[in-house]
C-alpha positions as CSV (number, residue, x, y, z in Angstrom):
1,X,54.7,-147.1,-36.3
2,X,54.7,-147.9,-32.6
3,X,51.6,-149.8,-31.3
4,X,49.4,-147.7,-29.0
5,X,49.8,-148.5,-25.4
6,X,47.0,-150.3,-23.6
7,X,44.9,-148.5,-21.0
8,X,46.7,-150.4,-18.3
9,X,50.1,-149.3,-19.6
10,X,49.0,-145.7,-19.7
11,X,47.5,-145.8,-16.2
12,X,50.8,-147.3,-14.9
13,X,52.9,-144.6,-16.6
14,X,50.7,-141.9,-15.2
15,X,50.9,-143.4,-11.7
16,X,54.7,-143.7,-12.0
17,X,55.0,-140.0,-12.8
18,X,52.5,-139.0,-10.1
19,X,50.0,-136.1,-10.2
20,X,51.1,-132.6,-11.1
21,X,52.0,-130.6,-8.0
22,X,53.0,-127.3,-9.6
23,X,51.4,-125.3,-12.4
24,X,54.9,-124.9,-14.0
25,X,55.2,-128.7,-14.4
26,X,51.8,-128.8,-16.2
27,X,52.8,-125.9,-18.4
28,X,56.0,-127.6,-19.4
29,X,54.1,-130.8,-20.2
30,X,51.7,-129.0,-22.4
31,X,54.5,-127.0,-24.1
32,X,56.2,-130.3,-24.8
33,X,53.1,-131.8,-26.3
34,X,52.4,-128.8,-28.5
35,X,56.0,-128.6,-29.7
36,X,56.0,-132.3,-30.6
37,X,52.7,-131.8,-32.4
38,X,54.1,-128.8,-34.4
39,X,57.1,-131.0,-35.3
40,X,54.7,-133.5,-36.9
41,X,55.0,-136.4,-34.3
42,X,52.6,-139.3,-34.9
43,X,49.1,-138.6,-33.6
44,X,48.9,-142.0,-31.8
45,X,51.9,-141.2,-29.7
46,X,50.6,-137.8,-28.9
47,X,47.3,-139.2,-27.9
48,X,48.9,-141.7,-25.5
49,X,51.0,-139.0,-23.9
50,X,48.0,-136.6,-23.7
51,X,46.1,-139.4,-21.8
52,X,49.0,-139.6,-19.3
53,X,48.9,-135.8,-18.9
54,X,45.1,-135.9,-18.4
55,X,45.4,-138.6,-15.8
56,X,48.1,-136.8,-13.9
57,X,46.1,-133.6,-14.0
58,X,42.9,-135.4,-12.9
59,X,44.7,-136.7,-9.9
60,X,46.3,-133.4,-9.0
61,X,44.9,-130.4,-7.0
62,X,45.5,-128.1,-9.9
63,X,42.5,-126.4,-11.5
64,X,43.1,-126.4,-15.2
65,X,41.1,-124.2,-17.6
66,X,38.7,-125.8,-20.0
67,X,40.9,-125.1,-23.0
68,X,43.6,-127.4,-21.5
69,X,41.1,-130.3,-21.3
70,X,39.9,-129.7,-24.9
71,X,43.5,-129.5,-26.1
72,X,44.3,-132.8,-24.4
73,X,41.4,-134.6,-26.0
74,X,41.4,-133.1,-29.6
75,X,44.7,-134.4,-31.2
76,X,42.8,-136.5,-33.7
77,X,40.5,-133.5,-34.7
78,X,43.5,-131.1,-35.0
79,X,45.3,-133.7,-37.2
80,X,42.4,-133.5,-39.7
81,X,41.4,-129.9,-39.5
82,X,44.2,-127.3,-39.8
83,X,41.9,-124.3,-39.2
84,X,40.7,-125.8,-36.0
85,X,44.2,-126.8,-35.0
86,X,45.5,-123.2,-35.5
87,X,42.6,-121.8,-33.5
88,X,42.9,-124.2,-30.7
89,X,46.7,-124.0,-30.4
90,X,46.4,-120.2,-30.4
91,X,43.9,-120.4,-27.5
92,X,46.0,-122.9,-25.6
93,X,49.2,-120.7,-26.1
94,X,47.3,-117.7,-24.8
95,X,46.1,-119.6,-21.8
96,X,49.5,-121.0,-21.0
97,X,51.0,-117.5,-21.1
98,X,48.3,-116.3,-18.6
99,X,48.9,-119.4,-16.4
100,X,52.7,-118.7,-16.4
101,X,52.2,-115.0,-15.4
102,X,49.7,-115.7,-12.6
103,X,50.5,-119.1,-11.1
């Protein structure tokens, strides 16, 4: 089990990657997180990476829908509630499809 990164580490990693500048980059990041989650990756690692995505999104000019913010903050809840996980992942997938069609 890898130790969770410190806040300072996460801020530095987000700064190194810079803010999202295109909706397609955000969609790819969210697709990657959701695929890793579906593959059973450790929740601690997913939480760290979701914080980085959140920081990059916060610093961008993109206007993300509310489901994106909920998805990024709810890894721990989804890990313990399969019904909630299925519902939220379905809502996220639907929103990502819309975002991809209408960038």
